Amino acid sequence: MKRTTVLLFVAFLSLILVQSCADRLDLQPEDERLVGDAAFDDPASYEQFLGKLYAGISLSGQQGPAGQPDLQGLDEGFSNYLRLYWKMQELTTDEAIIAWNDGTIQDLHNQVWTSGNEFIRTMYSRIMYQVALCNEFLRQTTDGKLSDRGVEQNLIAEIQIYRAEARFLRALSYWHAMDLYANPPFVTENDPIGAFLPPQISRTDLFNYIENELIDILDEMAPANADPMIYYGRADRGAAWMLLAKLYLNAEVYTGTARYSDALTYVNNIIGAGYNIDTSIPYGHSFLADNSTNGAQSEVIFTIPFDGLRTQAFGGMTFLTHAPVGGTMNDVATSFFGINGGWFGIRTTPTFVELFPDEENSADGRALLWTDGQEKDINSITTFTDGYGIFKYRNVDVDGNQGSDTTGDHTDIDFPMFRLADAYLMYAEIVARGAGGDINTAVSYINTLRERAYGNASGNISAGDITLDFIINERGRELYWEAHRRTDLIRFNQFSENGVWQWKGGIQSGTTTEAFRDIMPIPETDLGLNTNLEQNPGY
């Protein structure tokens, strides 16, 4: 299903290359590879260039799994977009902690990072690189460019859909920039190519830009829940609706003005678009090697596809499958996890574990906790067996067969960036905030998730359970390790000044931190190069 679309995503990697640098968003290659009009002599190049935009999230360079990185200055595996974004969203929270001592990685969970943190810097650079690619695609696909090249009319019509997808992907990256860094530099396809200092945009102005972009492209995108034979792994109208809903759900954080009723509009659009959760399919099937075909894909709104043979990188799902495996988990690395060995890295904290009642024998099928040989408390961050393990992502299919890469290095698991369960939880949150919706409908949506989790109605809730405390905890139980937690905790005021978990603040018992930690710093390297930028408060 996904292969006909996804495999084109890597075909264009050597045709358009933009080397990354922190001081500007639009750069030209420093070698003699094809650029500009010459790259588009083949009509298929437009789809291939679009593929590079999508591959910018899953891959780390021009040669898999490593060798020609997009970014310099950090190990290529560490510089992968999805791997970095996951770390920003998860390692900074109660859901994940890592045993490694690479550079300043421990500062993320400890919430003691500075503007010199190389992981924060490389996430920033990766986002800006992705924006630069999207800008260049849009420059190369204007009506004038297509006319000058004599592109046939039927392809021009298809390219208009590609352009809408490119604008979606740029909006997605700018949303990440706004959510993480608040006030980043800002460049579009209308700005000049070459060396110039991008202006800084305020968080409110960037919010307005993303909102307007997404609304503007809705009619140009493929319909929501479009034909998966064509659009699996690509953004359609449902993905744009979901990003708008996310934008509005967090609007009070971003702009100071709540927009929950607007979020509800787009959540209802998504729920009415035909996505489906089959409660007979176990929760864990959504995170297996065949999650594009095993039935779980019916709830996916926007996914980042991976293929063990054709999209190889040491970030993305390779990281999310290998890094959580260690201790006694490593004894079954091949048979249970479908990999050639664990990296003894990521575990979770007791605070997250305690979201599940009777955590070691929970009836909730979402409690994919590995306790054998693991201590619940984390007395030593660098000791992998301190902290329960998580076995959410496994590179085997529903029958236990290993993924396509028989070496066990790379995985076939697709990353579910947006799925229907999230929309159900967003609906219930809006109801809990008194901003619209129907309480009984919210209960039915939550019980759909819990019936899948429990396998029956024993975990069902009633209207009185729909509170904000319940919602933030249920979001943790349902969406953990899917790169939502930091944003969620900030929205619920539980990330910095409130909320305590082990090693937050750099002490074993955990402590609160200052509110400025809700926003990441602008990297000091970019501040030194771009005089238009001002640092975020507190750094």
XYZ file of C-alpha atoms in Angstrom:
539
model
C 0.000 0.000 0.000
C 2.563 2.536 1.097
C 5.418 1.370 -1.099
C 4.311 2.958 -4.386
C 4.196 6.360 -2.738
C 6.978 6.172 -0.208
C 9.689 4.732 -2.415
C 9.596 7.812 -4.605
C 10.427 9.806 -1.502
C 14.080 8.801 -1.617
C 14.539 8.989 -5.391
C 15.107 12.718 -5.507
C 17.714 12.947 -2.770
C 20.598 13.566 -5.152
C 18.781 16.004 -7.442
C 18.022 18.904 -5.094
C 20.352 19.363 -2.152
C 20.370 22.289 0.220
C 23.234 22.247 2.690
C 22.136 23.386 6.135
C 23.462 26.274 8.143
C 22.021 28.034 11.162
C 22.370 31.606 9.970
C 19.898 31.566 7.071
C 17.102 29.414 5.720
C 17.705 29.432 1.962
C 21.092 28.223 0.793
C 22.519 26.811 -2.417
C 24.560 23.604 -2.743
C 28.316 23.916 -2.569
C 28.986 21.251 -5.202
C 27.979 20.600 -8.809
C 24.818 18.545 -8.349
C 21.784 19.479 -10.394
C 19.857 22.509 -9.222
C 17.176 24.808 -10.540
C 15.618 24.299 -13.977
C 18.083 21.560 -14.983
C 16.723 19.299 -12.279
C 13.244 19.391 -13.822
C 13.976 18.139 -17.340
C 12.305 14.895 -16.286
C 8.604 15.471 -15.490
C 8.860 12.866 -12.712
C 11.210 15.211 -10.859
C 8.300 17.150 -9.357
C 6.961 14.106 -7.543
C 10.490 13.128 -6.558
C 11.181 16.567 -5.108
C 7.934 16.307 -3.141
C 9.270 12.967 -1.924
C 12.361 14.701 -0.574
C 10.127 16.998 1.490
C 8.440 14.029 3.133
C 11.731 12.176 3.502
C 13.098 15.184 5.380
C 11.161 13.951 8.414
C 12.131 10.276 8.215
C 15.649 10.282 6.739
C 18.850 12.043 7.722
C 20.641 12.590 4.423
C 21.195 11.611 0.821
C 22.504 8.087 1.457
C 20.866 5.555 3.712
C 21.457 4.812 6.476
C 24.304 7.334 6.724
C 27.152 8.897 4.767
C 25.876 12.110 3.179
C 24.035 13.953 5.966
C 21.728 16.911 5.468
C 23.229 18.613 8.521
C 26.734 18.913 9.874
C 27.772 19.327 13.505
C 26.038 16.341 15.143
C 26.189 12.610 14.511
C 23.929 11.873 11.529
C 21.733 9.456 13.441
C 21.184 12.059 16.151
C 20.305 14.723 13.549
C 17.240 12.950 12.146
C 14.115 15.173 12.300
C 11.764 12.658 13.896
C 14.382 11.456 16.375
C 15.129 15.021 17.475
C 11.457 16.031 17.670
C 10.671 12.934 19.722
C 13.450 13.840 22.158
C 12.169 17.386 22.536
C 8.635 16.137 23.190
C 9.364 13.067 25.308
C 12.777 13.203 27.031
C 11.778 16.518 28.633
C 8.776 14.891 30.337
C 7.649 12.139 32.690
C 7.282 9.672 29.812
C 10.940 9.062 28.932
C 14.455 9.140 30.315
C 17.654 8.019 28.590
C 20.735 6.273 29.980
C 23.243 7.736 27.556
C 25.708 10.514 28.276
C 26.099 11.880 24.750
C 26.923 15.581 25.015
C 24.156 17.500 26.773
C 21.417 14.929 26.237
C 20.807 14.504 29.998
C 19.967 18.209 30.264
C 16.724 17.554 28.374
C 15.102 15.358 31.008
C 16.705 17.348 33.808
C 15.245 20.567 32.349
C 18.536 22.416 32.811
C 19.335 23.016 29.140
C 21.016 26.184 27.878
C 21.134 27.921 24.508
C 24.280 25.904 23.775
C 22.520 22.529 23.896
C 23.448 20.709 20.674
C 20.218 18.710 20.506
C 18.077 21.837 20.785
C 20.325 23.527 18.220
C 20.120 20.673 15.730
C 16.342 20.395 16.064
C 16.186 24.104 15.246
C 18.509 23.632 12.256
C 16.544 20.607 11.039
C 13.287 22.577 11.131
C 14.860 25.480 9.262
C 16.341 23.101 6.681
C 12.920 21.543 6.115
C 11.365 24.992 5.671
C 14.095 25.848 3.151
C 13.322 22.744 1.094
C 9.605 23.539 1.057
C 10.319 27.120 0.022
C 12.476 25.952 -2.864
C 9.837 23.494 -4.065
C 7.307 26.318 -4.142
C 9.726 28.581 -6.047
C 10.291 25.870 -8.631
C 6.580 25.153 -9.214
C 5.080 28.579 -9.856
C 2.751 29.000 -12.834
C 5.464 30.945 -14.602
C 8.127 28.267 -14.075
C 5.818 25.489 -15.216
C 4.765 27.449 -18.307
C 8.356 28.252 -19.247
C 9.270 24.556 -19.012
C 6.304 23.497 -21.147
C 4.835 21.242 -18.485
C 1.701 19.450 -19.702
C -1.637 20.571 -18.296
C -2.514 17.277 -16.591
C 0.789 17.360 -14.696
C 0.251 21.015 -13.781
C -3.037 20.010 -12.138
C -1.226 17.332 -10.121
C 1.522 19.771 -9.169
C -1.083 22.065 -7.621
C -1.848 19.267 -5.147
C 1.881 18.826 -4.566
C 2.180 22.530 -3.808
C -0.592 22.295 -1.224
C 1.227 19.363 0.390
C 4.491 21.330 0.436
C 2.721 24.226 2.133
C 1.259 21.795 4.664
C 4.699 20.377 5.422
C 6.103 23.882 5.811
C 3.218 24.762 8.150
C 3.915 21.588 10.132
C 7.569 22.555 10.576
C 6.679 26.136 11.438
C 4.234 24.750 14.025
C 7.084 22.756 15.523
C 9.232 25.906 15.513
C 6.480 27.971 17.137
C 5.710 25.317 19.732
C 9.357 24.782 20.662
C 11.090 28.121 20.074
C 8.137 30.565 20.015
C 9.838 33.322 17.982
C 12.003 31.783 15.235
C 13.415 33.365 12.068
C 10.919 33.462 9.229
C 11.364 33.021 5.477
C 8.982 32.027 2.682
C 9.361 31.354 -1.029
C 8.887 35.083 -1.651
C 12.153 35.977 0.067
C 15.443 36.172 -1.840
C 17.720 33.197 -2.309
C 21.199 33.475 -0.892
C 22.895 35.045 2.062
C 20.626 37.341 4.025
C 19.545 37.619 7.634
C 15.972 36.420 8.107
C 13.728 38.538 10.314
C 12.409 37.143 13.573
C 8.667 36.530 13.749
C 6.621 36.741 16.930
C 4.764 33.691 18.157
C 1.385 35.362 17.592
C 2.260 36.413 14.042
C 3.546 32.936 13.246
C 0.338 31.447 14.650
C -1.657 33.670 12.302
C 0.557 32.733 9.351
C 0.187 28.975 9.967
C -3.566 29.331 10.444
C -3.990 31.275 7.201
C -1.747 28.901 5.238
C -3.671 25.838 6.350
C -7.074 27.372 5.645
C -5.872 28.574 2.254
C -4.750 25.125 1.080
C -7.744 23.089 2.260
C -9.584 23.118 -1.057
C -6.395 22.296 -2.969
C -5.569 19.169 -0.978
C -6.818 15.667 -1.642
C -10.018 14.862 0.282
C -9.686 13.631 3.851
C -9.099 9.896 4.203
C -8.102 9.782 0.547
C -7.292 6.598 -1.391
C -4.502 4.922 0.635
C -3.095 3.321 -2.514
C -2.131 6.864 -3.580
C -2.043 8.973 -0.448
C -0.810 6.734 2.360
C 2.090 8.629 3.907
C 1.057 11.876 2.242
C -0.903 14.758 3.725
C -4.511 15.196 2.675
C -7.259 17.500 3.937
C -7.623 15.412 7.100
C -4.000 16.096 8.026
C -4.563 19.833 7.533
C -7.721 19.703 9.667
C -5.776 17.908 12.392
C -2.985 20.465 12.369
C -5.539 23.272 12.558
C -7.219 21.524 15.489
C -3.835 21.206 17.226
C -3.117 24.865 16.554
C -6.433 26.003 18.038
C -6.277 23.579 20.985
C -3.001 25.212 22.059
C -3.912 28.746 20.994
C -4.107 30.076 24.539
C -0.492 28.988 25.096
C 0.657 30.448 21.792
C -1.286 33.727 21.701
C -2.999 34.222 25.053
C -6.446 33.777 23.472
C -8.343 30.473 23.763
C -9.731 29.020 20.501
C -11.317 25.788 21.718
C -14.519 26.262 19.725
C -12.454 26.530 16.541
C -10.573 23.391 17.536
C -13.910 21.621 17.936
C -14.927 22.518 14.383
C -11.952 20.735 12.881
C -12.046 17.843 15.356
C -15.622 17.204 14.235
C -14.513 17.370 10.601
C -11.910 14.674 11.294
C -14.271 12.438 13.245
C -16.805 12.656 10.433
C -14.312 11.830 7.674
C -14.488 8.037 7.874
C -11.427 7.204 9.959
C -12.173 4.236 12.172
C -11.051 2.444 15.321
C -11.839 -1.270 15.306
C -11.956 -2.207 18.998
C -11.333 -5.855 18.125
C -7.814 -4.970 16.930
C -5.435 -4.775 19.905
C -3.860 -1.434 20.744
C -0.354 -2.773 20.176
C -1.050 -3.595 16.534
C -0.851 0.133 15.778
C 2.894 0.026 16.444
C 4.017 -3.161 14.693
C 5.940 -3.673 11.466
C 2.733 -4.257 9.488
C 0.801 -1.311 10.927
C 0.193 -0.083 7.385
C -1.864 -3.187 6.529
C -2.987 -5.017 9.698
C -6.211 -3.031 10.153
C -4.815 -0.478 12.592
C -4.137 1.901 9.695
C -7.842 2.760 9.466
C -7.464 5.307 12.286
C -4.309 6.970 10.933
C -4.716 10.549 9.721
C -1.081 11.292 8.903
C 1.810 8.854 9.163
C 5.566 8.941 8.604
C 6.292 5.730 6.663
C 9.374 3.595 7.192
C 10.648 0.587 5.279
C 13.481 -1.544 6.627
C 15.073 -1.912 3.187
C 14.303 1.390 1.496
C 14.166 4.092 4.182
C 17.178 3.314 6.300
C 18.373 5.762 8.940
C 19.623 5.577 12.510
C 16.912 7.967 13.633
C 13.165 7.611 13.252
C 11.746 4.189 13.982
C 15.158 2.516 14.039
C 15.888 4.658 17.089
C 12.455 4.141 18.658
C 12.717 0.371 18.317
C 16.361 -0.221 19.309
C 16.931 2.463 21.967
C 14.251 1.175 24.420
C 15.619 -2.385 24.381
C 18.097 -3.483 27.072
C 18.392 -5.664 30.140
C 16.373 -8.866 29.810
C 14.567 -7.340 26.837
C 17.762 -7.876 24.873
C 17.437 -11.627 25.379
C 14.442 -11.572 23.041
C 15.628 -8.765 20.773
C 15.172 -10.869 17.643
C 12.241 -13.088 18.550
C 10.057 -10.454 20.235
C 11.326 -7.097 18.950
C 12.477 -8.154 15.465
C 15.847 -6.415 15.803
C 19.464 -7.508 16.158
C 19.979 -5.996 19.604
C 19.051 -3.187 21.940
C 20.808 0.119 22.507
C 20.130 0.162 26.285
C 18.807 3.726 26.270
C 15.216 4.788 26.907
C 12.943 3.851 29.821
C 10.100 5.579 31.620
C 9.587 7.152 35.054
C 7.485 5.938 37.996
C 5.169 8.921 37.476
C 4.175 7.624 34.062
C 3.954 4.013 35.257
C 1.476 5.048 37.942
C -0.972 6.301 35.323
C -1.931 2.638 34.993
C -3.721 0.943 37.913
C -1.954 -2.199 39.128
C 0.801 -1.338 36.696
C 2.593 -4.689 36.762
C -0.593 -6.635 35.955
C -2.740 -3.951 34.400
C -5.863 -4.958 32.524
C -5.272 -1.911 30.350
C -3.655 -3.270 27.179
C -1.906 0.043 26.608
C 0.379 -0.602 29.592
C 3.215 -2.030 27.507
C 5.600 -1.973 30.456
C 8.645 -4.237 30.734
C 9.240 -4.965 34.418
C 11.366 -8.128 34.320
C 14.807 -7.259 35.647
C 13.894 -3.561 35.870
C 13.486 -1.399 38.976
C 10.571 1.010 39.036
C 12.602 3.789 40.671
C 15.445 5.481 38.851
C 18.296 5.855 41.289
C 20.864 6.093 38.513
C 19.945 7.657 35.190
C 22.758 5.872 33.364
C 21.769 2.424 34.670
C 19.379 1.009 32.085
C 17.692 -1.349 34.536
C 16.611 1.614 36.680
C 13.176 2.485 35.344
C 10.599 0.222 33.705
C 11.043 -0.453 30.024
C 8.504 0.227 27.292
C 7.832 -2.211 24.445
C 5.435 -0.107 22.387
C 7.321 -0.358 19.073
C 8.216 -3.840 17.799
C 9.552 -4.715 14.347
C 7.401 -7.800 13.905
C 4.016 -8.314 12.297
C 0.887 -9.590 14.017
C 2.124 -13.172 13.508
C 5.522 -12.446 15.035
C 7.454 -12.365 11.755
C 10.419 -10.001 11.581
C 10.304 -6.930 9.349
C 11.823 -6.809 5.870
C 15.392 -6.014 6.964
C 16.561 -9.451 8.006
C 19.786 -7.995 9.434
C 17.629 -6.551 12.196
C 18.989 -3.035 11.806
C 16.063 -1.091 10.351
C 12.318 -1.350 10.813
C 9.062 -1.318 8.862
C 7.045 0.446 11.594
C 5.294 3.603 10.406
C 5.155 6.466 12.894
C 1.541 7.611 13.538
C 1.974 11.378 13.803
C -1.800 12.022 13.840
C -4.445 9.404 14.560
C -8.139 9.312 15.385
C -7.611 8.477 19.068
C -6.001 11.888 19.492
C -9.026 13.574 17.896
C -11.347 11.697 20.290
C -9.271 12.885 23.253
C -9.237 16.445 21.922
C -13.043 16.375 21.693
C -13.300 15.176 25.301
C -10.851 17.841 26.472
C -12.877 20.598 24.814
C -15.981 19.275 26.600
C -14.104 19.158 29.916
C -13.070 22.782 29.415
C -16.707 23.765 28.912
C -15.978 25.033 25.412
C -18.535 23.003 23.472
C -19.376 19.488 22.450
C -21.583 16.932 24.146
C -20.618 15.086 27.324
C -22.256 11.818 26.290
C -20.501 11.902 22.937
C -17.210 12.512 24.717
C -17.848 9.504 26.953
C -18.571 7.304 23.927
C -15.333 8.371 22.246
C -13.251 7.681 25.349
C -14.936 4.330 25.878
C -14.098 3.328 22.317
C -10.422 3.777 23.198
C -10.789 1.983 26.508
C -12.721 -0.952 25.041
C -9.864 -1.465 22.613
C -7.396 -1.175 25.499
C -9.213 -3.529 27.886
C -10.719 -5.861 25.305
C -14.148 -5.350 26.857
C -16.230 -2.739 28.696
C -14.591 -3.276 32.101
C -12.559 -0.082 31.819
C -15.405 2.125 30.623
C -16.040 5.507 32.229
C -19.095 7.686 32.808
C -19.825 11.397 32.373
C -18.561 12.255 35.846
C -15.086 11.022 34.909
C -14.610 13.601 32.131
C -12.389 16.046 34.004
C -9.204 17.805 32.967
C -7.148 15.651 35.337
C -8.586 12.536 33.736
C -7.958 13.861 30.210
C -4.249 14.652 30.683
C -3.744 11.230 32.242
C -5.738 9.468 29.530
C -3.731 11.282 26.868
C -0.630 9.853 28.537
C -2.040 6.340 28.608
C -3.153 6.430 24.966
C -0.530 8.584 23.225
C 2.704 8.015 25.156
C 5.910 7.967 23.124
C 4.112 9.478 20.110
C 5.693 12.938 20.565
C 2.763 14.756 22.199
C 3.628 14.882 25.891
C 5.607 18.128 26.249
C 2.978 20.144 24.361
C 0.195 18.503 26.378
C 1.838 19.155 29.749
C 2.426 22.804 28.861
C -1.224 23.220 27.871
C -2.261 21.710 31.215
C 0.322 23.781 33.136
C 2.143 20.650 34.307
C 5.477 20.948 32.488
C 7.659 23.364 34.451
C 6.245 25.208 37.497
C 3.936 22.295 38.266
C 4.357 18.571 37.782
C 7.191 16.599 39.368
C 8.827 13.369 38.249
C 12.145 11.706 39.000
C 15.225 13.672 37.844
C 13.235 16.674 36.692
C 15.265 19.675 37.778
C 18.382 17.509 38.047
C 17.590 15.808 41.390
C 16.533 12.198 41.903
C 13.204 12.952 43.591
C 12.382 15.630 41.004
C 11.406 19.243 41.482
C 9.611 22.024 39.685
C 11.462 24.304 37.285
C 10.965 27.879 36.161
C 8.189 28.753 33.716
C 10.572 29.990 31.022
C 11.377 26.312 30.358
C 8.029 26.078 28.545
C 9.887 27.605 25.577
C 13.238 26.418 24.235
C 16.085 28.890 23.685
C 17.116 30.245 20.308
C 20.499 28.526 19.766
C 23.431 30.730 20.687
C 25.098 29.951 17.350
C 22.225 31.549 15.427
C 22.098 34.538 17.754
C 25.756 35.155 17.029
C 25.165 35.150 13.283
C 21.770 36.800 12.863
C 21.526 40.218 14.463
C 17.772 40.283 13.826
C 17.189 37.684 16.524
C 16.510 38.244 20.220
C 16.803 35.464 22.792
C 13.714 34.086 24.495
C 13.233 35.203 28.122
C 15.174 33.335 30.805
C 18.141 32.275 28.654
